[in-house]
Short mmCIF file of C-alpha atoms and ligand atoms in Angstrom, two decimals:
data_model
loop_
_atom_site.label_atom_id
_atom_site.label_comp_id
_atom_site.label_asym_id
_atom_site.label_seq_id
_atom_site.Cartn_x
_atom_site.Cartn_y
_atom_site.Cartn_z
CA MET A 520 19.01 4.15 -37.55
CA LYS A 521 15.99 5.90 -39.26
CA TYR A 522 13.56 6.90 -36.65
CA LEU A 523 16.02 6.95 -34.03
CA ASP A 524 18.57 9.73 -34.76
CA GLU A 525 16.12 12.23 -36.41
CA PHE A 526 14.13 12.33 -32.85
CA ARG A 527 17.22 13.20 -31.26
CA ASP A 528 18.54 16.22 -33.35
CA PRO A 529 19.72 18.78 -31.14
CA ALA A 530 18.94 21.66 -33.03
CA LEU A 531 14.94 20.62 -33.07
CA ALA A 532 15.29 19.97 -29.24
CA ARG A 533 16.25 23.45 -28.94
CA ASN A 534 13.13 24.55 -30.99
CA LEU A 535 11.32 22.58 -28.99
CA LEU A 536 12.40 24.05 -25.77
CA ALA A 537 12.51 27.57 -26.97
CA ARG A 538 8.68 26.72 -27.71
CA ILE A 539 8.49 25.34 -24.14
CA ASN A 540 9.73 28.29 -22.63
CA ARG A 541 7.63 30.89 -24.52
CA LEU A 542 4.53 28.63 -22.86
CA VAL A 543 5.33 29.58 -19.54
CA ALA A 544 7.02 32.80 -19.94
CA ASP A 545 4.15 34.79 -18.41
CA ARG A 546 4.19 32.42 -15.40
CA SER A 547 5.20 34.41 -12.17
CA ALA A 548 8.04 32.78 -9.92
CA ASP A 549 5.15 32.69 -7.07
CA GLU A 550 3.36 30.34 -8.92
CA PRO A 551 3.79 26.72 -8.29
CA PRO A 552 5.15 24.78 -10.92
CA LEU A 553 3.11 22.92 -13.54
CA ALA A 554 3.51 19.13 -12.42
CA ILE A 555 3.74 16.56 -15.16
CA MET A 556 4.03 12.93 -14.61
CA GLU A 557 5.60 10.81 -17.22
CA VAL A 558 4.02 7.44 -16.32
CA CYS A 559 6.63 5.13 -18.15
CA GLY A 560 9.76 3.99 -16.83
CA GLY A 561 11.27 4.13 -20.22
CA GLN A 562 10.38 7.98 -20.43
CA THR A 563 12.10 8.29 -16.79
CA HIS A 564 14.91 6.92 -18.05
CA ALA A 565 15.18 8.83 -21.43
CA ILE A 566 14.28 12.31 -19.22
CA ILE A 567 16.83 11.55 -16.79
CA ARG A 568 19.53 10.43 -19.18
CA ASN A 569 19.35 13.16 -21.53
CA GLY A 570 18.80 15.76 -18.44
CA ILE A 571 15.67 16.86 -20.09
CA ASP A 572 13.97 17.92 -16.54
CA GLN A 573 16.98 20.19 -16.21
CA LEU A 574 16.68 21.56 -19.50
CA LEU A 575 13.12 22.76 -18.80
CA PRO A 576 12.00 26.00 -17.31
CA ASP A 577 11.57 26.06 -13.75
CA ALA A 578 7.58 26.59 -14.31
CA ILE A 579 7.64 22.82 -15.26
CA GLU A 580 8.32 20.04 -12.98
CA LEU A 581 8.36 16.32 -13.84
CA ILE A 582 7.01 14.05 -11.69
CA HIS A 583 8.23 10.48 -11.99
CA GLY A 584 5.42 7.98 -12.13
CA PRO A 585 5.23 4.02 -11.28
CA GLY A 586 5.45 2.98 -15.09
CA CYS A 587 8.22 0.31 -14.55
CA PRO A 588 6.75 -3.41 -14.25
CA VAL A 589 10.12 -4.69 -12.69
CA CYS A 590 9.69 -1.86 -9.78
CA VAL A 591 5.81 -2.65 -9.25
CA THR A 592 6.41 -6.50 -9.33
CA PRO A 593 5.05 -7.26 -5.43
CA LEU A 594 7.52 -8.70 -3.16
CA ASN A 595 5.02 -11.77 -2.59
CA ILE A 596 5.34 -12.40 -6.27
CA ILE A 597 9.40 -12.19 -6.33
CA ASP A 598 9.05 -14.68 -3.46
CA LYS A 599 7.21 -17.09 -5.27
CA ALA A 600 9.40 -16.82 -8.25
CA LEU A 601 12.20 -17.67 -5.89
CA ALA A 602 10.51 -21.01 -4.52
CA ILE A 603 9.58 -21.98 -7.99
CA ALA A 604 12.89 -21.35 -9.36
CA ALA A 605 14.63 -23.26 -6.69
CA ARG A 606 13.17 -26.62 -7.42
CA PRO A 607 15.29 -29.03 -8.89
CA ASP A 608 12.77 -30.08 -11.75
CA VAL A 609 12.32 -26.36 -12.82
CA VAL A 610 13.98 -24.18 -15.79
CA PHE A 611 12.60 -20.74 -14.58
CA CYS A 612 13.02 -18.12 -17.35
CA SER A 613 12.50 -14.10 -16.98
CA PHE A 614 13.42 -11.04 -18.69
CA GLY A 615 17.08 -10.16 -17.39
CA ASP A 616 16.22 -7.19 -15.34
CA MET A 617 13.96 -9.57 -12.59
CA LEU A 618 16.76 -11.36 -11.77
CA ARG A 619 18.34 -8.67 -9.14
CA VAL A 620 15.08 -7.77 -7.78
CA PRO A 621 14.89 -8.36 -4.23
CA GLY A 622 12.78 -10.52 -2.74
CA THR A 623 12.78 -11.73 0.90
CA GLY A 624 16.74 -12.29 1.70
CA ARG A 625 17.62 -13.03 -1.91
CA ASP A 626 17.04 -12.47 -5.70
CA LEU A 627 16.96 -14.91 -8.28
CA ASN A 628 20.30 -14.41 -9.42
CA SER A 629 21.33 -16.01 -5.82
CA VAL A 630 18.78 -18.81 -6.66
CA ARG A 631 21.11 -19.61 -9.83
CA SER A 632 24.11 -19.32 -7.85
CA GLU A 633 22.81 -21.95 -5.47
CA GLY A 634 22.02 -24.16 -8.31
CA GLY A 635 18.83 -23.18 -9.49
CA ASP A 636 18.32 -23.49 -13.17
CA VAL A 637 17.37 -19.82 -14.05
CA ARG A 638 17.75 -18.57 -17.61
CA ILE A 639 17.23 -15.16 -19.11
CA VAL A 640 15.07 -15.18 -22.37
CA TYR A 641 14.75 -12.38 -24.81
CA SER A 642 11.29 -13.36 -25.98
CA PRO A 643 8.67 -15.17 -24.35
CA LEU A 644 8.50 -17.56 -27.13
CA ASP A 645 12.32 -18.78 -26.24
CA ALA A 646 10.75 -20.19 -23.23
CA VAL A 647 8.14 -22.11 -25.15
CA ASN A 648 10.98 -23.44 -27.24
CA LEU A 649 12.91 -24.57 -24.01
CA ALA A 650 9.75 -26.62 -22.93
CA GLU A 651 9.61 -27.97 -26.26
CA ASP A 652 13.18 -29.53 -26.26
CA ASN A 653 13.21 -30.42 -22.43
CA PRO A 654 10.00 -32.64 -21.92
CA ASP A 655 11.38 -34.03 -18.75
CA ARG A 656 11.91 -30.71 -17.50
CA GLN A 657 9.01 -28.26 -15.88
CA VAL A 658 9.62 -24.93 -17.85
CA VAL A 659 8.39 -21.87 -16.05
CA PHE A 660 8.04 -18.19 -17.48
CA PHE A 661 7.87 -15.11 -15.51
CA ALA A 662 5.34 -13.11 -17.07
CA ILE A 663 5.42 -9.70 -15.72
CA GLY A 664 4.97 -6.42 -17.65
CA PHE A 665 2.32 -3.58 -18.79
CA GLU A 666 0.01 -3.93 -21.73
CA THR A 667 3.16 -3.65 -24.13
CA THR A 668 4.47 -6.91 -23.08
CA ALA A 669 1.23 -8.72 -22.43
CA PRO A 670 0.52 -9.84 -26.39
CA ALA A 671 3.99 -11.51 -26.45
CA ASN A 672 3.21 -13.17 -23.12
CA ALA A 673 -0.21 -14.16 -24.33
CA MET A 674 1.25 -15.78 -27.35
CA ALA A 675 3.69 -18.06 -25.28
CA VAL A 676 0.57 -19.30 -23.46
CA HIS A 677 -1.46 -19.92 -26.64
CA GLN A 678 1.62 -21.41 -28.18
CA ALA A 679 2.32 -23.74 -25.60
CA ARG A 680 -1.73 -24.96 -25.73
CA ALA A 681 -1.47 -25.46 -29.60
CA LEU A 682 2.00 -27.57 -29.02
CA GLY A 683 0.15 -29.45 -26.37
CA LEU A 684 2.97 -28.72 -23.69
CA ASP A 685 2.16 -29.71 -20.05
CA ASN A 686 5.53 -28.97 -19.00
CA PHE A 687 5.26 -25.29 -19.69
CA SER A 688 3.42 -22.66 -17.27
CA VAL A 689 3.37 -18.85 -16.45
CA LEU A 690 3.68 -16.83 -13.31
CA VAL A 691 1.88 -14.00 -14.19
CA SER A 692 2.29 -10.44 -12.62
CA HIS A 693 0.75 -8.16 -15.50
CA VAL A 694 -0.05 -4.65 -14.62
CA LEU A 695 -2.31 -2.02 -16.26
CA VAL A 696 -1.73 1.92 -16.69
CA PRO A 697 -5.11 3.24 -17.02
CA PRO A 698 -6.00 2.14 -13.44
CA ALA A 699 -2.47 3.51 -11.98
CA ILE A 700 -3.25 6.69 -13.49
CA GLU A 701 -6.79 6.88 -11.94
CA ALA A 702 -5.23 5.98 -8.74
CA ILE A 703 -2.51 8.55 -8.65
CA ALA A 704 -5.18 11.28 -9.81
CA SER A 705 -7.82 10.34 -7.45
CA SER A 706 -5.07 10.24 -4.51
CA PRO A 707 -6.01 13.49 -2.09
CA THR A 708 -1.70 14.19 -1.74
CA SER A 709 -1.41 13.65 -5.80
CA ARG A 710 0.25 16.97 -7.35
CA VAL A 711 -0.09 15.90 -10.68
CA ASP A 712 -1.39 18.43 -13.17
CA GLY A 713 -1.07 16.82 -16.15
CA PHE A 714 0.11 13.15 -17.61
CA LEU A 715 2.11 11.66 -20.21
CA ALA A 716 0.88 8.55 -21.47
CA ALA A 717 3.36 5.66 -22.02
CA GLY A 718 3.23 5.41 -26.15
CA HIS A 719 4.00 1.77 -26.29
CA VAL A 720 1.46 0.82 -24.32
CA CYS A 721 -1.01 2.99 -26.18
CA SER A 722 0.67 1.20 -29.45
CA VAL A 723 -1.03 -1.90 -28.37
CA MET A 724 -4.25 -0.57 -26.52
CA GLY A 725 -4.97 2.35 -28.45
CA THR A 726 -5.87 5.61 -27.07
CA ARG A 727 -9.71 5.03 -25.98
CA GLN A 728 -9.16 4.52 -22.71
CA TYR A 729 -7.58 7.53 -21.70
CA GLY A 730 -11.01 10.03 -22.91
CA PRO A 731 -12.89 9.03 -19.75
CA LEU A 732 -9.46 9.44 -17.52
CA VAL A 733 -9.53 13.11 -19.05
CA GLU A 734 -13.25 13.76 -18.69
CA ARG A 735 -13.25 12.37 -15.29
CA PHE A 736 -10.35 14.19 -13.50
CA GLY A 737 -10.10 17.26 -15.70
CA LEU A 738 -6.42 16.78 -16.40
CA PRO A 739 -4.65 16.57 -20.01
CA ILE A 740 -3.11 13.45 -20.96
CA VAL A 741 -0.84 13.49 -23.90
CA VAL A 742 0.35 10.08 -25.39
CA THR A 743 4.11 10.48 -25.68
CA GLY A 744 7.10 8.40 -27.55
CA PHE A 745 10.53 7.75 -26.10
CA GLU A 746 13.28 9.50 -27.91
CA PRO A 747 14.27 13.24 -26.50
CA LEU A 748 12.42 14.85 -29.22
CA ASP A 749 9.07 13.01 -28.40
CA VAL A 750 9.34 13.76 -24.99
CA LEU A 751 9.74 17.12 -25.32
CA GLU A 752 7.08 17.13 -27.68
CA GLY A 753 4.64 15.67 -25.38
CA ILE A 754 5.79 17.91 -22.59
CA ARG A 755 5.02 21.02 -24.85
CA ARG A 756 1.57 19.89 -25.75
CA ALA A 757 0.86 19.04 -22.22
CA THR A 758 1.98 22.64 -21.14
CA ALA A 759 0.53 24.07 -23.75
CA GLN A 760 -2.75 22.89 -22.66
CA LEU A 761 -2.49 23.67 -19.17
CA VAL A 762 -1.31 27.31 -19.95
CA GLU A 763 -4.56 27.62 -21.87
CA GLY A 764 -6.43 25.66 -19.21
CA ARG A 765 -7.60 22.83 -21.46
CA ALA A 766 -7.88 19.41 -20.55
CA GLU A 767 -7.74 17.20 -23.74
CA LEU A 768 -6.60 13.59 -24.75
CA ASP A 769 -3.80 14.18 -27.32
CA ASN A 770 -1.52 11.97 -29.50
CA ALA A 771 1.98 13.22 -29.78
CA TYR A 772 3.37 9.97 -31.03
CA PRO A 773 1.21 9.43 -34.18
CA ARG A 774 3.83 7.38 -35.90
CA VAL A 775 3.24 4.78 -33.85
CA VAL A 776 -0.08 5.20 -31.91
CA SER A 777 -3.30 4.62 -33.58
CA GLU A 778 -6.76 5.18 -31.82
CA PRO A 779 -7.69 1.75 -31.90
CA GLY A 780 -4.22 0.37 -31.55
CA ASN A 781 -2.94 -3.33 -32.30
CA VAL A 782 -6.33 -5.31 -32.63
CA PRO A 783 -4.88 -8.57 -33.15
CA ALA A 784 -2.61 -8.03 -30.26
CA GLN A 785 -5.72 -6.83 -27.91
CA GLN A 786 -7.87 -10.23 -29.05
CA MET A 787 -5.01 -12.74 -27.94
CA VAL A 788 -4.53 -10.77 -24.64
CA ASN A 789 -8.29 -10.86 -23.98
CA ASP A 790 -8.36 -14.73 -24.89
CA VAL A 791 -5.60 -15.56 -22.54
CA PHE A 792 -5.91 -13.09 -19.59
CA THR A 793 -8.66 -11.74 -17.39
CA VAL A 794 -8.64 -8.45 -15.68
CA CYS A 795 -7.77 -8.83 -11.76
CA ASP A 796 -7.03 -6.40 -8.65
CA ARG A 797 -3.29 -6.52 -8.55
CA GLN A 798 -0.72 -5.51 -5.71
CA TRP A 799 1.66 -2.95 -6.86
CA ARG A 800 4.96 -2.88 -4.65
CA GLY A 801 5.27 -0.12 -2.96
CA ILE A 802 1.97 1.35 -3.49
CA GLY A 803 -0.68 -1.40 -2.33
CA MET A 804 -3.71 -2.84 -3.84
CA ILE A 805 -5.40 -1.08 -6.85
CA PRO A 806 -8.55 -2.50 -8.27
CA ALA A 807 -8.66 -4.20 -11.44
CA SER A 808 -5.26 -3.00 -12.40
CA GLY A 809 -3.82 -6.31 -13.77
CA TRP A 810 -3.88 -9.11 -15.72
CA CYS A 811 -4.33 -12.87 -14.50
CA LEU A 812 -4.69 -16.25 -16.71
CA SER A 813 -8.35 -16.40 -17.92
CA ASP A 814 -10.54 -19.60 -16.92
CA ARG A 815 -9.59 -21.07 -20.43
CA TYR A 816 -5.69 -21.10 -19.50
CA ALA A 817 -6.18 -21.75 -15.66
CA GLU A 818 -3.96 -24.95 -16.27
CA PHE A 819 -1.04 -22.97 -17.38
CA ASP A 820 -0.73 -20.93 -13.86
CA ALA A 821 2.45 -21.84 -12.27
CA GLU A 822 1.16 -20.53 -8.98
CA THR A 823 -1.52 -23.45 -8.69
CA ARG A 824 1.16 -25.82 -10.52
CA PHE A 825 3.60 -25.40 -7.64
CA GLU A 826 1.43 -24.52 -4.92
CA VAL A 827 3.03 -21.15 -4.07
CA GLY A 828 -0.36 -19.12 -3.84
CA THR A 829 -0.59 -18.48 -0.27
CA ILE A 830 3.36 -16.90 0.26
CA ASP A 831 2.68 -13.31 1.42
CA THR A 832 5.54 -11.31 2.48
CA PRO A 833 5.72 -7.53 3.81
CA GLU A 834 8.02 -4.88 2.32
CA SER A 835 11.17 -3.00 3.44
CA ALA A 836 10.63 -0.63 6.19
CA VAL A 837 13.45 1.68 5.07
CA CYS A 838 12.50 2.07 1.22
CA ARG A 839 10.56 4.42 0.16
CA SER A 840 10.09 3.43 -3.36
CA GLY A 841 6.39 3.70 -3.06
CA GLU A 842 6.47 7.42 -2.35
CA VAL A 843 8.78 7.59 -5.14
CA LEU A 844 6.34 5.68 -7.58
CA GLN A 845 3.66 7.75 -6.73
CA GLY A 846 5.78 11.22 -7.34
CA LEU A 847 5.54 12.21 -3.52
CA ILE A 848 9.59 12.47 -3.32
CA LYS A 849 12.37 12.30 -5.57
CA PRO A 850 14.69 9.35 -5.36
CA ASN A 851 17.54 11.50 -3.74
CA GLN A 852 15.51 12.50 -0.94
CA CYS A 853 15.48 8.88 0.37
CA GLU A 854 17.92 8.60 3.42
CA ALA A 855 19.03 5.44 1.84
CA PHE A 856 19.75 6.51 -1.83
CA GLY A 857 23.37 6.15 -2.84
CA GLY A 858 24.32 4.81 0.50
CA GLN A 859 22.93 1.93 1.98
CA CYS A 860 21.09 1.30 -1.16
CA THR A 861 22.61 1.43 -4.37
CA PRO A 862 22.15 -0.71 -7.73
CA ARG A 863 24.70 -3.47 -6.27
CA THR A 864 22.80 -3.68 -2.91
CA PRO A 865 19.48 -2.35 -4.03
CA LEU A 866 16.58 -2.38 -1.17
CA GLY A 867 13.65 -1.45 -3.26
CA ALA A 868 13.02 -2.46 -7.02
CA THR A 869 13.40 1.09 -8.23
CA MET A 870 16.82 0.57 -7.65
CA VAL A 871 17.17 -2.49 -9.53
CA SER A 872 15.50 -1.76 -12.95
CA SER A 873 17.35 0.84 -15.31
CA GLU A 874 13.93 2.23 -15.64
CA GLY A 875 13.16 2.69 -11.76
CA ALA A 876 13.56 6.22 -10.95
CA CYS A 877 16.09 5.51 -8.34
CA ALA A 878 18.38 3.79 -10.34
CA ALA A 879 17.86 6.63 -12.78
CA TYR A 880 19.23 9.01 -10.62
CA TYR A 881 21.71 7.01 -9.10
CA GLN A 882 23.50 6.51 -12.77
CA TYR A 883 22.98 9.77 -14.16
CA ARG A 884 22.77 12.32 -10.95
CA ARG A 885 24.92 13.02 -7.79
CA LEU A 886 23.09 13.05 -4.51
CA ASP A 887 22.02 16.12 -4.53
CA GLY A 888 20.16 15.69 -7.82
CA SER A 889 22.53 17.80 -10.09
CA PRO A 890 23.64 16.24 -13.25
CA ALA A 891 26.61 13.62 -13.05
CA GLU A 892 27.65 14.44 -16.66
CA VAL A 893 26.22 16.54 -19.82
CA GLY A 894 23.99 14.24 -21.31
CA VAL A 895 24.92 14.26 -24.97
CA GLY A 896 25.00 10.57 -25.69
CA MET B 495 12.38 -4.19 -20.03
CA CYS B 496 9.93 -2.01 -21.30
CA LEU B 497 12.36 -0.61 -24.16
CA ALA B 498 10.80 -0.91 -27.87
CA VAL B 499 12.69 0.02 -30.55
CA PRO B 500 12.35 0.88 -34.16
CA GLY B 501 13.76 -1.96 -36.97
CA LYS B 502 13.60 -2.67 -40.37
CA ILE B 503 12.03 -5.86 -41.59
CA VAL B 504 14.49 -7.46 -43.94
CA GLU B 505 12.84 -10.97 -44.37
CA ILE B 506 9.70 -12.49 -43.75
CA ARG B 507 8.98 -16.53 -43.40
CA ASP B 508 6.24 -18.81 -41.85
CA GLU B 509 7.28 -21.07 -39.16
CA ARG B 510 4.94 -23.60 -38.40
CA GLY B 511 2.04 -21.46 -39.16
CA THR B 512 3.48 -18.39 -37.32
CA ARG B 513 4.48 -15.33 -39.24
CA MET B 514 8.26 -14.70 -38.14
CA ALA B 515 10.88 -12.25 -39.62
CA THR B 516 14.39 -11.25 -39.39
CA ILE B 517 14.65 -7.40 -38.19
CA ASP B 518 17.35 -5.31 -38.46
CA PHE B 519 18.18 -3.16 -35.84
CA ASP B 520 21.25 -0.79 -37.03
CA GLY B 521 23.29 -3.56 -38.36
CA ILE B 522 22.07 -6.16 -35.82
CA HIS B 523 19.92 -8.88 -36.86
CA LYS B 524 17.53 -10.74 -34.86
CA ASP B 525 14.28 -12.69 -35.13
CA ILE B 526 11.04 -11.40 -34.39
CA CYS B 527 7.12 -12.36 -34.59
CA LEU B 528 5.10 -10.71 -36.79
CA ALA B 529 1.55 -12.55 -35.99
CA TYR B 530 0.49 -9.09 -34.54
CA LEU B 531 1.12 -6.99 -37.77
CA PRO B 532 -0.06 -9.42 -40.53
CA GLU B 533 0.17 -6.94 -43.12
CA ILE B 534 3.55 -5.50 -42.78
CA GLU B 535 6.19 -6.10 -45.40
CA VAL B 536 9.87 -6.05 -45.99
CA GLY B 537 11.01 -2.67 -46.00
CA ASP B 538 8.76 -1.42 -43.50
CA TYR B 539 9.87 -0.30 -40.25
CA ALA B 540 8.18 -1.59 -36.91
CA ILE B 541 8.58 -1.20 -33.14
CA VAL B 542 9.79 -4.43 -31.44
CA HIS B 543 9.18 -5.30 -27.77
CA VAL B 544 10.50 -8.56 -26.25
CA GLY B 545 10.60 -10.23 -29.89
CA PHE B 546 7.38 -9.11 -31.28
CA ALA B 547 6.48 -6.50 -33.58
CA ILE B 548 3.85 -4.54 -31.97
CA SER B 549 3.22 -1.35 -34.40
CA GLN B 550 4.32 -0.38 -37.74
CA VAL B 551 6.07 3.14 -37.68
CA ASP B 552 3.90 5.12 -40.12
CA GLU B 553 6.67 6.79 -42.35
CA VAL B 554 4.20 9.98 -43.29
CA SER B 555 3.53 10.79 -39.81
CA ALA B 556 7.49 10.51 -38.87
CA LEU B 557 8.40 13.03 -41.86
CA GLU B 558 5.28 15.36 -40.53
CA THR B 559 6.49 15.42 -36.97
CA LEU B 560 9.76 15.95 -37.95
CA ALA B 561 8.55 18.92 -40.58
CA MET B 562 6.48 20.45 -37.62
CA PHE B 563 9.39 20.78 -35.32
CA ARG B 564 11.35 22.34 -37.83
CA GLU B 565 8.73 24.69 -38.73
CA LEU B 566 8.39 25.72 -34.67
CA GLY B 567 11.89 27.03 -35.13
CA ILE B 568 11.10 28.86 -38.03
CA LEU B 569 7.97 30.40 -36.23
CA ASP B 570 10.52 31.04 -33.21
CA GLU B 571 12.72 33.07 -35.07
CA GLU B 572 9.77 35.16 -36.38
CA LEU B 573 8.84 36.02 -32.89
CA GLY B 574 12.19 37.06 -31.96
CA PRO B 575 14.38 36.20 -29.05
CA GLU B 576 13.07 33.94 -26.42
CA PRO B 577 12.57 35.03 -22.86
CA ALA B 578 15.97 35.60 -21.76
CA SER B 579 15.08 34.34 -18.08
CA THR B 580 14.41 30.70 -19.02
CA GLU B 581 17.23 30.38 -21.50
CA PRO B 582 18.39 26.93 -20.69
CA ALA B 583 21.56 24.99 -21.78
CA ALA B 584 19.59 23.95 -25.04
CA GLY B 585 21.61 21.33 -27.25
CA GLU B 586 23.88 20.46 -24.25
CA GLY B 587 21.67 17.65 -23.30
CA ALA B 588 18.41 17.06 -25.19
CA GLY B 589 19.97 15.34 -28.04
CA GLY B 590 21.72 12.80 -26.41
CA GLY B 591 20.77 9.04 -25.93
S1 SF4 C 1480 16.84 4.76 -2.93
FE1 SF4 C 1480 16.43 2.42 -2.50
S2 SF4 C 1480 15.68 2.47 -0.32
FE2 SF4 C 1480 15.30 4.48 -1.45
S3 SF4 C 1480 13.56 4.44 -2.36
FE3 SF4 C 1480 14.82 4.06 -3.72
S4 SF4 C 1480 15.21 1.91 -3.81
FE4 SF4 C 1480 13.86 2.47 -1.99
#
């Protein structure tokens, strides 16, 4: 496929790696490695799958960030989803990777095997169509995701209103990238020297929100794509800034990301959603880090419709996904990794989603962190 | 779920006032919503996420980036062999996916 294969070319990857090596050739082994965080789980997956972190010189360390919406959806929202999905009058629609995220004692898959009508949809509009086709059932869509997914989810709510559907609602758990970067950069334990910002989030939102973060924290932010060459180029540009003592906002994914982003998508999102505080699984509350339904669309809120607003549940004591999500430990440093906790028996959400750091390590790495295979895909 | 991939627009139509398209992902056809790319045309490439085209792939920019990556290799040859201590097993992994 055009614009996929070209950005996976091993010869060009070698060029980029050679340049990265040159940039750090003068650093002494005593200096701590330059710590670059890829915020997005899609990039974590690409990095681990292709072994990019292991091809990099020792002077660069990649820290895996919290950018997996499945992973950071808080336990109490999962429990609300389980309560709604178990109702006999409800058709519960979700993206596929939410089905195995453990809530308290069970997941959506087990609700389904106990007779709940839980369906996987590709697009949120599929859920709207289901509501239209089943006027006697309540169709609920699990609206999770970052800014990339919000325009699609917003359109579903907008269309439901346009169609006059009173049997459609959404359980919203949207999260936003800039407040997460802010939370990480301002944490006293943070080791992050620079960020790779998520290219597809920026394709919607543009790059404007990141300039103030660069200014405030004095850390480079490089908007980065998802193919192996894109990731290497993002790392190369961040490394060049760090070595030269610069901190700038840079766009290494200009074929997809523009400064203003997708304006019609932003308008729809701003109509349907409004910024709110949001709990992140494993991390805790980050102020103004999410979107919930705006007052104009409050009638589509599944939490109110099914009276699950008060469900609140503590997280597993064993799971260290919070530290993983903040880049404080690598997944294989968790005691439960690969033993008690595997993709079949996940203790934390980072082991469930293929974009979660724990699952990526499990799939592509041995317990000691070495590659399970050479990553030529 | 955050996966978003480029596809080629093969057909555009109006469904109840919404701009929809058939998109080709390497031979697999899917129906997607074009509401957020009102100007994209048949033959263009778009990044698609959960059934929505969210960004048009700029062909000129894509070619420029690839040319720049090639250029880095040429420059590198002119600069001589890269520092030996950090020579990775290049090409073994980064080309995968
Ligand atoms: S390996 Fe499992 S228990 Fe440990 S942090 Fe990851 S998800 Fe949590």
